[in-house]
Coordinates of C-alpha atoms in Angstrom, one line a residue:
M1 CA 8.3 35.7 4.3
R2 CA 10.4 33.7 6.8
L3 CA 10.7 30.0 7.4
S4 CA 9.4 30.4 11.0
D5 CA 6.2 31.8 9.5
F6 CA 5.3 28.2 8.5
D7 CA 6.0 26.5 11.8
F8 CA 3.4 24.9 14.0
A9 CA 3.1 22.3 16.8
L10 CA 1.6 19.0 15.8
P11 CA 0.7 16.2 18.3
Q12 CA 2.5 13.1 17.3
D13 CA -0.6 11.0 17.6
L14 CA -2.1 12.8 14.6
I15 CA 0.6 11.6 12.2
A16 CA -1.1 8.7 10.3
Q17 CA 1.0 5.6 10.5
R18 CA -1.2 3.5 8.3
P19 CA -3.9 4.2 5.7
T20 CA -7.6 4.0 6.3
P21 CA -9.3 0.6 5.7
Q22 CA -10.7 1.9 2.3
R23 CA -9.0 4.5 0.2
T24 CA -12.1 6.8 0.1
S25 CA -12.9 6.5 3.9
S26 CA -10.7 9.5 4.9
R27 CA -12.0 12.9 5.9
L28 CA -12.0 16.0 3.7
L29 CA -11.7 19.6 5.0
H30 CA -13.1 22.1 2.5
V31 CA -11.3 25.5 2.8
S32 CA -12.8 28.5 1.1
G33 CA -11.3 31.6 2.5
N34 CA -12.4 31.8 6.2
R35 CA -15.1 29.2 5.6
L36 CA -14.2 25.7 6.8
Q37 CA -16.4 22.7 6.2
D38 CA -15.9 19.2 7.6
L39 CA -16.8 16.5 5.0
A40 CA -16.2 12.9 4.1
F41 CA -14.0 12.3 1.1
T42 CA -16.8 10.4 -0.5
S43 CA -18.6 13.8 -0.8
L44 CA -16.0 15.2 -3.2
P45 CA -18.0 14.4 -6.4
D46 CA -20.8 16.5 -5.0
S47 CA -18.6 19.6 -5.2
L48 CA -17.8 19.1 -8.9
V49 CA -19.9 19.7 -12.1
A50 CA -19.7 18.4 -15.6
G51 CA -16.8 19.9 -17.5
D52 CA -14.6 20.4 -14.4
V53 CA -11.2 18.9 -15.0
L54 CA -9.3 16.8 -12.4
V55 CA -5.6 16.6 -13.1
F56 CA -3.8 13.6 -11.6
N57 CA -0.1 12.8 -11.4
D58 CA 0.2 9.2 -12.8
T59 CA 3.8 8.6 -11.7
R60 CA 4.4 5.2 -10.2
V61 CA 6.5 4.8 -7.0
V62 CA 9.5 2.5 -7.3
R63 CA 11.2 0.6 -4.6
S64 CA 14.0 3.0 -3.9
R65 CA 15.4 2.9 -0.4
L66 CA 18.6 0.8 -0.1
R67 CA 20.4 -0.2 3.1
A68 CA 24.1 -0.2 2.4
R69 CA 27.4 -0.2 4.3
K70 CA 30.9 1.2 4.0
P71 CA 33.5 -1.5 3.2
A72 CA 35.5 -3.2 6.0
P73 CA 37.2 -2.2 8.2
H74 CA 34.8 0.7 8.7
S75 CA 31.4 -1.0 7.9
G76 CA 29.4 2.0 8.9
K77 CA 25.7 2.1 7.9
I78 CA 24.5 4.0 4.9
E79 CA 21.0 4.7 3.8
L80 CA 20.4 5.6 0.1
L81 CA 17.2 7.0 -1.4
L82 CA 16.8 7.3 -5.1
E83 CA 16.6 10.7 -6.7
R84 CA 16.7 9.7 -10.3
I85 CA 18.2 7.1 -12.6
V86 CA 20.4 8.7 -15.2
A87 CA 21.9 5.6 -17.0
R88 CA 21.5 1.8 -17.0
D89 CA 23.9 1.6 -14.0
E90 CA 24.0 5.1 -12.6
A91 CA 21.7 7.2 -10.4
W92 CA 21.6 10.3 -8.2
M93 CA 20.7 9.3 -4.7
Q94 CA 20.2 11.0 -1.4
L95 CA 22.8 9.6 1.1
R96 CA 22.6 9.5 4.9
A97 CA 25.7 8.4 6.8
S98 CA 27.7 9.6 9.8
H99 CA 30.7 10.3 7.6
P100 CA 29.5 10.5 3.9
P101 CA 31.9 8.8 1.5
K102 CA 33.9 11.0 -0.9
P103 CA 34.1 10.6 -4.7
G104 CA 36.0 7.5 -5.6
A105 CA 34.8 5.6 -2.5
T106 CA 33.1 2.3 -2.7
I107 CA 29.8 1.2 -1.0
D108 CA 28.7 -2.3 -0.3
L109 CA 25.1 -3.1 -1.4
P110 CA 22.7 -5.9 -0.8
G111 CA 23.1 -9.0 -2.9
G112 CA 26.9 -8.7 -3.1
A113 CA 26.8 -5.6 -5.3
T114 CA 28.9 -2.5 -5.0
A115 CA 28.6 1.1 -6.1
T116 CA 31.2 3.8 -6.6
V117 CA 30.7 7.5 -5.7
V118 CA 31.2 9.5 -8.9
E119 CA 30.4 12.9 -7.5
R120 CA 28.6 14.7 -4.7
D121 CA 26.2 17.7 -4.6
G122 CA 25.2 18.6 -1.1
R123 CA 23.1 15.7 0.3
F124 CA 23.1 13.9 -3.0
V125 CA 25.6 11.6 -4.6
R126 CA 25.9 10.2 -8.1
L127 CA 26.6 6.5 -7.9
R128 CA 27.8 4.0 -10.5
F129 CA 26.6 0.5 -9.7
A130 CA 28.5 -2.7 -10.4
I131 CA 25.5 -4.9 -11.2
D132 CA 24.6 -7.4 -14.0
T133 CA 21.1 -6.2 -14.5
P134 CA 19.5 -2.8 -15.2
L135 CA 19.3 -0.6 -12.1
E136 CA 15.5 -0.7 -12.1
N137 CA 15.5 -4.5 -11.8
Y138 CA 18.1 -4.4 -9.1
L139 CA 16.1 -1.9 -7.0
D140 CA 12.9 -3.9 -7.5
R141 CA 14.6 -6.9 -6.0
Y142 CA 16.6 -5.4 -3.1
A143 CA 15.2 -2.0 -2.3
E144 CA 12.3 -1.1 0.0
V145 CA 9.1 0.8 -0.5
P146 CA 10.2 4.4 0.4
L147 CA 7.8 5.3 3.2
P148 CA 8.4 8.8 4.5
P149 CA 10.6 9.2 7.6
Y150 CA 7.6 10.3 9.8
I151 CA 6.1 6.8 9.4
A152 CA 7.8 5.1 12.3
R153 CA 7.6 1.5 11.1
A154 CA 9.1 -0.7 8.4
P155 CA 7.1 -1.1 5.2
D156 CA 5.0 -4.2 4.8
A157 CA 3.2 -6.0 2.0
A158 CA 0.1 -3.7 2.4
D159 CA 2.3 -0.7 1.5
D160 CA 3.1 -2.2 -1.9
E161 CA -0.5 -1.5 -2.8
R162 CA -1.6 1.4 -0.6
Y163 CA 1.5 3.6 -1.1
Q164 CA 0.6 3.7 -4.8
T165 CA -2.3 5.4 -6.6
V166 CA -4.7 3.1 -8.5
Y167 CA -4.0 5.0 -11.7
A168 CA -0.1 4.9 -11.4
R169 CA 1.4 4.1 -14.8
H170 CA 4.9 5.6 -15.3
A171 CA 7.6 4.3 -12.9
G172 CA 10.1 6.7 -11.4
A173 CA 8.9 8.3 -8.2
V174 CA 10.4 7.8 -4.7
A175 CA 7.4 9.3 -3.0
A176 CA 3.7 8.9 -3.7
P177 CA 1.6 11.9 -5.0
T178 CA -0.4 11.4 -1.8
A179 CA -3.5 13.3 -2.6
G180 CA -4.3 10.7 -5.2
L181 CA -4.2 7.9 -2.6
H182 CA -7.7 8.7 -1.6
F183 CA -9.2 7.7 -5.0
D184 CA -10.4 4.2 -5.8
R185 CA -11.6 2.9 -9.2
P186 CA -15.3 3.1 -8.4
M187 CA -15.0 6.8 -7.5
L188 CA -13.0 7.6 -10.7
A189 CA -15.8 5.8 -12.7
R190 CA -18.4 7.8 -10.8
L191 CA -16.7 11.1 -11.6
S192 CA -16.2 10.2 -15.3
A193 CA -19.9 9.2 -15.6
S194 CA -21.0 12.5 -14.2
G195 CA -19.1 14.4 -16.9
V196 CA -16.0 15.4 -14.9
V197 CA -12.9 15.1 -17.1
L198 CA -10.0 13.0 -15.8
A199 CA -6.7 14.3 -17.1
Y200 CA -3.1 13.4 -16.3
V201 CA 0.4 14.7 -16.0
T202 CA 3.6 12.8 -15.0
L203 CA 6.0 14.3 -12.4
H204 CA 8.4 11.8 -10.8
V205 CA 8.8 12.9 -7.2
G206 CA 12.4 12.8 -6.2
A207 CA 14.2 12.3 -2.9
G208 CA 14.6 16.1 -2.7
T209 CA 11.0 16.3 -1.6
F210 CA 12.2 15.2 1.8
Q211 CA 14.9 17.8 1.9
P212 CA 14.3 20.3 4.7
V213 CA 14.2 24.1 4.2
E214 CA 17.2 25.3 6.2
A215 CA 17.4 29.0 5.3
E216 CA 15.2 31.4 7.4
D217 CA 15.2 33.7 4.4
L218 CA 13.1 31.8 1.9
S219 CA 14.7 33.5 -1.0
Q220 CA 17.9 31.6 -0.2
H221 CA 16.2 28.2 -0.6
R222 CA 17.1 26.1 -3.7
M223 CA 14.3 23.7 -4.8
H224 CA 15.4 20.3 -6.1
S225 CA 14.6 19.9 -9.8
E226 CA 12.1 17.3 -11.0
R227 CA 11.2 16.2 -14.5
F228 CA 7.6 16.3 -15.7
S229 CA 5.5 15.8 -18.8
I230 CA 2.1 17.1 -19.9
P231 CA 0.2 15.3 -22.7
A232 CA -1.5 17.3 -25.4
A233 CA -4.8 15.8 -24.3
T234 CA -4.4 17.4 -20.8
V235 CA -3.6 20.8 -22.3
A236 CA -6.8 20.5 -24.5
A237 CA -8.9 19.5 -21.4
V238 CA -7.6 22.5 -19.4
E239 CA -8.2 25.0 -22.2
A240 CA -11.7 23.6 -22.7
A241 CA -12.5 24.0 -19.0
H242 CA -11.2 27.6 -18.9
A243 CA -13.2 28.4 -22.1
A244 CA -16.4 27.0 -20.5
Q245 CA -15.7 28.7 -17.1
R246 CA -15.3 25.3 -15.4
S247 CA -12.7 24.6 -12.7
V248 CA -9.3 23.0 -13.1
I249 CA -8.6 21.0 -9.9
A250 CA -5.0 19.8 -9.3
I251 CA -4.9 16.5 -7.4
G252 CA -1.9 17.2 -5.3
T253 CA 0.9 19.7 -5.2
T254 CA 2.9 17.8 -7.8
S255 CA 0.1 18.2 -10.4
L256 CA -0.1 21.8 -9.6
R257 CA 3.6 22.4 -9.9
A258 CA 3.7 20.7 -13.3
L259 CA 0.8 22.7 -14.7
E260 CA 2.0 26.1 -13.3
S261 CA 5.6 25.4 -14.4
S262 CA 4.4 25.0 -18.0
A263 CA 2.2 28.1 -18.2
D264 CA 4.5 31.0 -19.1
D265 CA 2.9 31.6 -22.5
G266 CA -0.2 29.5 -22.2
L267 CA -0.1 25.9 -21.1
R268 CA 2.2 23.8 -23.4
P269 CA 2.5 20.0 -23.8
G270 CA 5.8 18.2 -23.6
E271 CA 8.6 17.4 -21.2
A272 CA 10.5 19.8 -19.0
E273 CA 12.3 20.3 -15.7
T274 CA 10.9 22.3 -12.8
S275 CA 12.4 23.8 -9.7
L276 CA 9.4 26.1 -9.1
F277 CA 9.3 27.3 -5.5
I278 CA 5.8 28.6 -4.7
T279 CA 5.3 30.9 -1.7
P280 CA 2.7 33.5 -0.8
G281 CA 2.5 36.2 -3.5
Y282 CA 2.8 33.7 -6.4
R283 CA 0.2 34.4 -9.2
F284 CA -1.5 31.2 -10.2
R285 CA -2.3 30.9 -13.9
V286 CA -3.9 27.5 -14.4
V287 CA -5.3 25.8 -11.3
D288 CA -8.5 26.9 -9.7
R289 CA -8.8 24.4 -6.8
L290 CA -6.3 22.1 -5.1
L291 CA -6.9 18.8 -3.4
T292 CA -4.0 18.0 -1.1
N293 CA -3.1 16.3 2.2
F294 CA -1.9 18.1 5.4
H295 CA 1.8 18.9 5.2
L296 CA 4.8 19.1 7.4
P297 CA 5.7 22.2 9.4
R298 CA 8.3 24.4 7.7
S299 CA 7.9 22.6 4.4
T300 CA 7.7 23.9 0.8
L301 CA 4.4 22.1 0.4
L302 CA 2.8 24.0 3.3
M303 CA 4.2 27.2 1.7
L304 CA 2.5 26.2 -1.6
A305 CA -0.8 25.5 0.1
S306 CA -0.6 28.9 1.9
A307 CA 0.1 30.7 -1.4
F308 CA -2.9 29.0 -3.0
G309 CA -5.5 29.3 -0.2
G310 CA -4.3 32.3 1.5
Y311 CA -1.8 32.4 4.4
D312 CA -4.3 33.2 7.1
A313 CA -6.9 30.8 5.7
I314 CA -4.5 27.9 5.7
R315 CA -3.2 28.7 9.2
A316 CA -6.8 28.7 10.5
A317 CA -7.5 25.4 8.6
Y318 CA -4.5 23.7 10.2
A319 CA -5.5 24.9 13.7
H320 CA -9.0 23.5 13.0
A321 CA -7.7 20.2 11.7
I322 CA -5.6 19.7 14.8
H323 CA -8.5 20.6 17.1
E324 CA -10.8 18.2 15.2
K325 CA -8.1 15.5 15.2
Y326 CA -7.7 15.1 11.4
R327 CA -5.0 12.6 10.4
F328 CA -1.8 14.2 9.0
F329 CA 0.7 13.6 6.2
S330 CA 0.9 10.9 3.5
Y331 CA -1.6 8.4 4.9
G332 CA -3.7 11.1 6.4
D333 CA -6.8 13.1 5.5
A334 CA -7.3 15.6 2.7
M335 CA -8.1 19.2 2.1
L336 CA -10.0 20.8 -0.9
I337 CA -8.7 24.4 -1.1
E338 CA -10.3 27.1 -3.2
R339 CA -7.9 29.5 -4.8
Q340 CA -7.9 32.9 -3.1
S341 CA -7.1 36.3 -4.5
Q342 CA -3.7 37.5 -3.6
K343 CA -3.7 39.7 -0.6
R344 CA -1.4 40.8 2.2
H345 CA -0.9 38.1 4.8
S346 CA -0.9 38.7 8.6
R347 CA 1.6 37.1 10.9
E348 CA -0.4 38.1 14.0
S349 CA -2.7 35.2 14.8
G350 CA -2.6 34.5 18.5
N351 CA -2.9 30.9 17.4
P352 CA -1.1 28.4 19.6
F353 CA -0.9 25.9 16.7
W354 CA 1.0 28.2 14.3
S355 CA 4.0 30.2 15.5

């Protein structure tokens, strides 16, 4: 398939700039093949039965966007977004600048600190920080909450809470696993009391999640690598659900990628790296249903959703969501997608919302 197969026109006013007043007060579009159902998110438990397994990503978002400058006399602005910390004073970061600094160059940071460019790899640089505290502590003091670029405002105090899931435990992500933002503690308690199993994986979302796909030929796109871990308890819960013919529901694309990346010879616990790029034609081995938000045009996440629910079904769902004025992206509404059998997609839609 081509990159242009995943393009669509989205009215700017449908991009959610702030979260709903309550986490669970968003809308939910249920997608099952060509059947679409408009629901409230609070109805999600009604579509689950005892023994179903919800798999959440319990990564925790860290303050990770830094405003830096080139040293005088140039003093040009630089924006840094954490990809991953690799040592007490070193990290890979995505760098944006009019003229990116070369290896050996120095960058001025907030609080009088500096960093040296160790190496570059495309949009990313490895930096060594001259600081007197662990890098995590420095970022917590001087960096910003890393709201996505399509949220056209500065982060505020409310984002410290709302751009974080209520079950976040392991710090390391630069973007929230946004499907999980819809859950509050009372809903999780309700689900657990009804016999639904709550399981967890950890995948630290890196800055590469914002990296655009630039190759029209999707086979030429290189996914950024992300580290994940799957506990033995989660493997046991998934295996029990499959044995009892219950559903495994991935809460977000990150949970799905972690599960599917570890399923070559049956699901395995432990830590690993994944650069899995899921496009239509992929054969899913673990996940039966996917809860996810609405994604950017031409994005790898939209490609994953199309692979899972069926290209034509997701195309129709997005057209419906635009017509019904669903809220899009990180602070937007959600979709519950049923996994479809793999079949040949059609590019002929006549749909003005999907090119």
